[in-house]
Amino acid sequence: MGFDEQEYTRSFDIRSWKKLLPFLWPYRGLIAVVLALNVVCAVIDIALPLFQRYAINAFIETGDVSGLPGFALFYGCIIGLQALAVILFTRRSMRIEMQLGRDMKRACFVHLQTLSLSYYNVTPVGYLLSRIMSDTNRIAGTLAWNAVDILWAVFYVLGVFVMMFLLDPGLAAAVILIVPAMALLTAWFQDKILRWNRRVRKMNSRITSAYNEGIMGARTSKTLVIEEQNSREFEAVTQDMRLSSVRAARLSAVYIPLVMFFSSLTTAIVLVRGGALALEHLMLIGTLSAFTSYAVGIFEPIQQIARNIADILSLQANIERVMGLLEQEPLVTDTPEVIEKYGTAFAPRRENWEPIRGDIEFRDVSFRYPDGGEDVLSHFDLKIPAGSTIAIVGETGAGKSTLVNLACRFFEPTSGQVLIDGKDYRERSQLWLHSSIGYVLQSPHLFSGTVMENIRYGRLDATDEEVIAAAKAVSADQVAMKLEKGYASDVGEGGDRLSTGEKQLISFARAVLADPRIFVLDEATSSIDTKTERLIQEATEFLLKGRTSFLIAHRLSTIRRADLILVVRDGAIVEQGTHDELIRQKGYYRDLYRRQFEQEKLQRM
């Protein structure tokens, strides 16, 4: 079951709700105004039947309408006041909803920037989007509207009970006897209806996901000829949603008539008993009319209380998910002393940053992944002089990225030290190191925007001339010139208007502009055409000059020129040396090299 498939919980935990206080506190004044306006609306709603009572008794019963204009003016002012209160309440509740949702989304997004790379390796994108968008929206909406509506409903119901007892205690007691039965009935049905509606929402999410996969994977589905299988799976999901929707509709179809029955029964009791009292001149007609209005109007607020309480109880699951994301601790953190000197990613103190030469040393490093049971590296030592090129080779899935992730401090050693320029990198900030690393992936990510904007991400204060010069240095200008608007051309979402090789060239230009002291090339020359491969090889040679470089690559020409080759097998470094040294050892590298050589030879044929 995926992250979004978990059920809501009904267990109320005040500790979860307390975590919302920092988000609500800035709007405490606004919330107080909304609550006050709701009380005003409730008081007016309670008072309106009394106006009705007065009008009947004073004007209709007596036939004297001399005071009607004054009454009408006063009544109109009260209605106007209620309308104004509703307008002000609605506007302020909307502000609370929008601003609370914005604050929670912003907090989630900022917190995500602080989490370690490992978190994104194991967390589905859909999980994060659901928390940031759906859960925060539901929390903000429920708190801004449902929680306030409960106050109005409770205040109104209590006020109506008081007024009925003041008008006629005996008749009020008869009505109140029905209310507990109605409340129990509402609670039972609301629980069942809410449960099935949750299932409907869950199935709707699955249908949306199926649509997304069907559209995004249309080409794969056609090439694999699995349209019929997709249709069967989609039919099963939609059938489940249909059955759940029908069950929820059936419950509503039973519940609504029952509510109408109890409402009619209450009205009948009031009319029979009150009518008898009126005929005996023990109750005025106006009082009977007001009492009837109270008796009929009390059931909708009771239903509203039940619905809102159910929604608020179920909201706890959304709160737990959002707060769980915000409380997620990054795997790699800076110490308070480091933060004090070097700052954070959002408030860097660049004036204290030492320049990086690029010397890297692994000193007695052991490492295991957080979810692993054994060491991937054990007491590993390696010195990499500044400007050296280190090639890391091995079969797919062998663990070639582990060493790079440690060197870049995406992970930290379980024991031992990684030194940058002779100093443990944990004594300096992550941003200090990451700002001097250039990383080009096999499938590089481009942001939505223009070619110019994507290259400028390497150094945000770069001029257009500097961006163009960086592009020309690695032949990325050829990519821009092929597009209709040159550097101003949009690359599409994720760069989908460009080929993989063209995106890699843009990434190289971005790295040139950043001028990193440490450069990582992660198998970025695979699966591209010959012309683009030549351009990328030239760009690689340009970027390697004077930089400490890690190459996770299969291309033999690059590997052979490396100062040191590390051979990875089953997550461990089994051999290391130059190309010639490893060939003479006649070990795993030589076998791997021969297989690669034969594969490349076949590709050229």
GROMACS .gro file of C-alpha atoms in nm, residues 229-412:
model
  184
  229GLN     CA    1  -0.463  -0.537  -1.954
  230ASN     CA    2  -0.469  -0.162  -1.881
  231SER     CA    3  -0.841  -0.152  -1.961
  232ARG     CA    4  -0.916  -0.443  -1.726
  233GLU     CA    5  -0.723  -0.281  -1.441
  234PHE     CA    6  -0.892   0.054  -1.504
  235GLU     CA    7  -1.234  -0.111  -1.514
  236ALA     CA    8  -1.167  -0.281  -1.179
  237VAL     CA    9  -1.077   0.053  -1.018
  238THR     CA   10  -1.378   0.236  -1.161
  239GLN     CA   11  -1.608  -0.051  -1.062
  240ASP     CA   12  -1.485  -0.027  -0.704
  241MET     CA   13  -1.549   0.348  -0.706
  242ARG     CA   14  -1.899   0.295  -0.849
  243LEU     CA   15  -1.989   0.047  -0.575
  244SER     CA   16  -1.851   0.277  -0.305
  245SER     CA   17  -2.039   0.576  -0.448
  246VAL     CA   18  -2.364   0.379  -0.464
  247ARG     CA   19  -2.321   0.265  -0.103
  248ALA     CA   20  -2.266   0.623   0.014
  249ALA     CA   21  -2.566   0.740  -0.190
  250ARG     CA   22  -2.787   0.467  -0.042
  251LEU     CA   23  -2.696   0.570   0.311
  252SER     CA   24  -2.773   0.932   0.227
  253ALA     CA   25  -3.100   0.824   0.067
  254VAL     CA   26  -3.203   0.661   0.395
  255TYR     CA   27  -3.064   0.929   0.624
  256ILE     CA   28  -3.220   1.235   0.461
  257PRO     CA   29  -3.582   1.102   0.477
  258LEU     CA   30  -3.526   1.004   0.842
  259VAL     CA   31  -3.412   1.358   0.919
  260MET     CA   32  -3.718   1.492   0.740
  261PHE     CA   33  -3.936   1.251   0.938
  262PHE     CA   34  -3.801   1.367   1.275
  263SER     CA   35  -3.827   1.729   1.166
  264SER     CA   36  -4.189   1.674   1.059
  265LEU     CA   37  -4.262   1.481   1.379
  266THR     CA   38  -4.127   1.769   1.587
  267THR     CA   39  -4.330   2.018   1.386
  268ALA     CA   40  -4.641   1.806   1.431
  269ILE     CA   41  -4.588   1.785   1.809
  270VAL     CA   42  -4.544   2.161   1.829
  271LEU     CA   43  -4.848   2.232   1.613
  272VAL     CA   44  -5.074   1.983   1.793
  273ARG     CA   45  -4.969   2.080   2.144
  274GLY     CA   46  -4.918   2.446   2.067
  275GLY     CA   47  -5.237   2.467   1.864
  276ALA     CA   48  -5.434   2.326   2.156
  277LEU     CA   49  -5.278   2.582   2.387
  278ALA     CA   50  -5.354   2.862   2.141
  279LEU     CA   51  -5.718   2.753   2.114
  280GLU     CA   52  -5.742   2.758   2.491
  281HIS     CA   53  -5.582   3.106   2.484
  282LEU     CA   54  -5.287   2.976   2.686
  283MET     CA   55  -5.042   3.062   2.408
  284LEU     CA   56  -5.039   3.349   2.163
  285ILE     CA   57  -5.034   3.272   1.790
  286GLY     CA   58  -4.711   3.466   1.751
  287THR     CA   59  -4.547   3.258   2.022
  288LEU     CA   60  -4.661   2.937   1.849
  289SER     CA   61  -4.519   3.065   1.520
  290ALA     CA   62  -4.183   3.146   1.682
  291PHE     CA   63  -4.173   2.812   1.861
  292THR     CA   64  -4.245   2.629   1.535
  293SER     CA   65  -3.960   2.814   1.364
  294TYR     CA   66  -3.724   2.712   1.644
  295ALA     CA   67  -3.839   2.349   1.634
  296VAL     CA   68  -3.797   2.321   1.257
  297GLY     CA   69  -3.467   2.511   1.246
  298ILE     CA   70  -3.286   2.324   1.519
  299PHE     CA   71  -3.217   2.007   1.321
  300GLU     CA   72  -2.995   2.153   1.049
  301PRO     CA   73  -2.741   2.289   1.303
  302ILE     CA   74  -2.738   1.950   1.480
  303GLN     CA   75  -2.655   1.779   1.150
  304GLN     CA   76  -2.396   2.047   1.081
  305ILE     CA   77  -2.229   1.986   1.418
  306ALA     CA   78  -2.209   1.611   1.344
  307ARG     CA   79  -2.066   1.666   0.994
  308ASN     CA   80  -1.810   1.918   1.110
  309ILE     CA   81  -1.698   1.711   1.407
  310ALA     CA   82  -1.650   1.411   1.176
  311ASP     CA   83  -1.448   1.625   0.934
  312ILE     CA   84  -1.234   1.770   1.212
  313LEU     CA   85  -1.167   1.427   1.363
  314SER     CA   86  -1.061   1.295   1.024
  315LEU     CA   87  -0.843   1.606   0.977
  316GLN     CA   88  -0.598   1.470   1.231
  317ALA     CA   89  -0.458   1.231   0.970
  318ASN     CA   90  -0.380   1.529   0.742
  319ILE     CA   91  -0.216   1.713   1.029
  320GLU     CA   92  -0.004   1.410   1.117
  321ARG     CA   93   0.113   1.374   0.756
  322VAL     CA   94   0.207   1.740   0.715
  323MET     CA   95   0.373   1.761   1.055
  324GLY     CA   96   0.549   1.431   0.988
  325LEU     CA   97   0.702   1.591   0.679
  326LEU     CA   98   0.799   1.908   0.866
  327GLU     CA   99   0.952   1.703   1.149
  328GLN     CA  100   1.153   1.486   0.911
  329GLU     CA  101   1.516   1.523   1.016
  330PRO     CA  102   1.784   1.556   0.747
  331LEU     CA  103   2.038   1.276   0.750
  332VAL     CA  104   2.326   1.521   0.709
  333THR     CA  105   2.328   1.833   0.927
  334ASP     CA  106   2.572   2.105   1.024
  335THR     CA  107   2.665   2.157   1.387
  336PRO     CA  108   2.555   2.478   1.565
  337GLU     CA  109   2.918   2.594   1.567
  338VAL     CA  110   2.943   2.548   1.189
  339ILE     CA  111   2.613   2.729   1.133
  340GLU     CA  112   2.729   3.015   1.354
  341LYS     CA  113   3.039   3.067   1.139
  342TYR     CA  114   2.930   2.967   0.789
  343GLY     CA  115   2.555   3.031   0.798
  344THR     CA  116   2.280   2.821   0.644
  345ALA     CA  117   2.153   2.757   0.293
  346PHE     CA  118   1.904   3.043   0.339
  347ALA     CA  119   2.139   3.280   0.522
  348PRO     CA  120   2.495   3.198   0.414
  349ARG     CA  121   2.791   3.387   0.555
  350ARG     CA  122   3.004   3.370   0.245
  351GLU     CA  123   3.258   3.612   0.384
  352ASN     CA  124   3.378   3.331   0.615
  353TRP     CA  125   3.404   3.068   0.343
  354GLU     CA  126   3.757   2.949   0.271
  355PRO     CA  127   3.845   2.895  -0.097
  356ILE     CA  128   3.848   2.530  -0.204
  357ARG     CA  129   4.154   2.385  -0.378
  358GLY     CA  130   4.009   2.038  -0.429
  359ASP     CA  131   4.231   1.804  -0.224
  360ILE     CA  132   4.015   1.515  -0.100
  361GLU     CA  133   4.117   1.246   0.146
  362PHE     CA  134   3.926   0.944   0.273
  363ARG     CA  135   4.079   0.854   0.608
  364ASP     CA  136   3.980   0.518   0.758
  365VAL     CA  137   3.628   0.558   0.620
  366SER     CA  138   3.362   0.297   0.684
  367PHE     CA  139   3.011   0.345   0.555
  368ARG     CA  140   2.679   0.170   0.551
  369TYR     CA  141   2.350   0.302   0.420
  370PRO     CA  142   2.089   0.391   0.685
  371ASP     CA  143   1.871   0.099   0.580
  372GLY     CA  144   2.166  -0.137   0.517
  373GLY     CA  145   2.288  -0.420   0.732
  374GLU     CA  146   2.656  -0.427   0.643
  375ASP     CA  147   2.934  -0.184   0.551
  376VAL     CA  148   2.965  -0.078   0.190
  377LEU     CA  149   3.309   0.064   0.262
  378SER     CA  150   3.529  -0.064   0.543
  379HIS     CA  151   3.837   0.124   0.671
  380PHE     CA  152   3.888   0.280   0.329
  381ASP     CA  153   4.182   0.518   0.270
  382LEU     CA  154   4.239   0.729  -0.039
  383LYS     CA  155   4.417   1.057  -0.114
  384ILE     CA  156   4.307   1.256  -0.417
  385PRO     CA  157   4.531   1.555  -0.499
  386ALA     CA  158   4.361   1.867  -0.633
  387GLY     CA  159   4.314   1.853  -1.008
  388SER     CA  160   4.314   1.472  -1.025
  389THR     CA  161   4.065   1.274  -1.230
  390ILE     CA  162   3.916   0.967  -1.062
  391ALA     CA  163   3.721   0.719  -1.273
  392ILE     CA  164   3.479   0.485  -1.100
  393VAL     CA  165   3.379   0.180  -1.302
  394GLY     CA  166   3.166  -0.124  -1.246
  395GLU     CA  167   2.856  -0.295  -1.370
  396THR     CA  168   2.512  -0.140  -1.336
  397GLY     CA  169   2.399  -0.148  -0.973
  398ALA     CA  170   2.746  -0.219  -0.836
  399GLY     CA  171   2.741   0.093  -0.613
  400LYS     CA  172   2.957   0.332  -0.811
  401SER     CA  173   2.784   0.641  -0.673
  402THR     CA  174   2.862   0.563  -0.306
  403LEU     CA  175   3.211   0.712  -0.311
  404VAL     CA  176   3.092   1.023  -0.493
  405ASN     CA  177   2.801   1.068  -0.251
  406LEU     CA  178   3.047   1.055   0.038
  407ALA     CA  179   3.291   1.295  -0.126
  408CYS     CA  180   3.008   1.541  -0.199
  409ARG     CA  181   2.868   1.495   0.153
  410PHE     CA  182   2.530   1.375   0.035
  411PHE     CA  183   2.602   1.105   0.292
  412GLU     CA  184   2.851   1.109   0.579
   0.00000   0.00000   0.00000
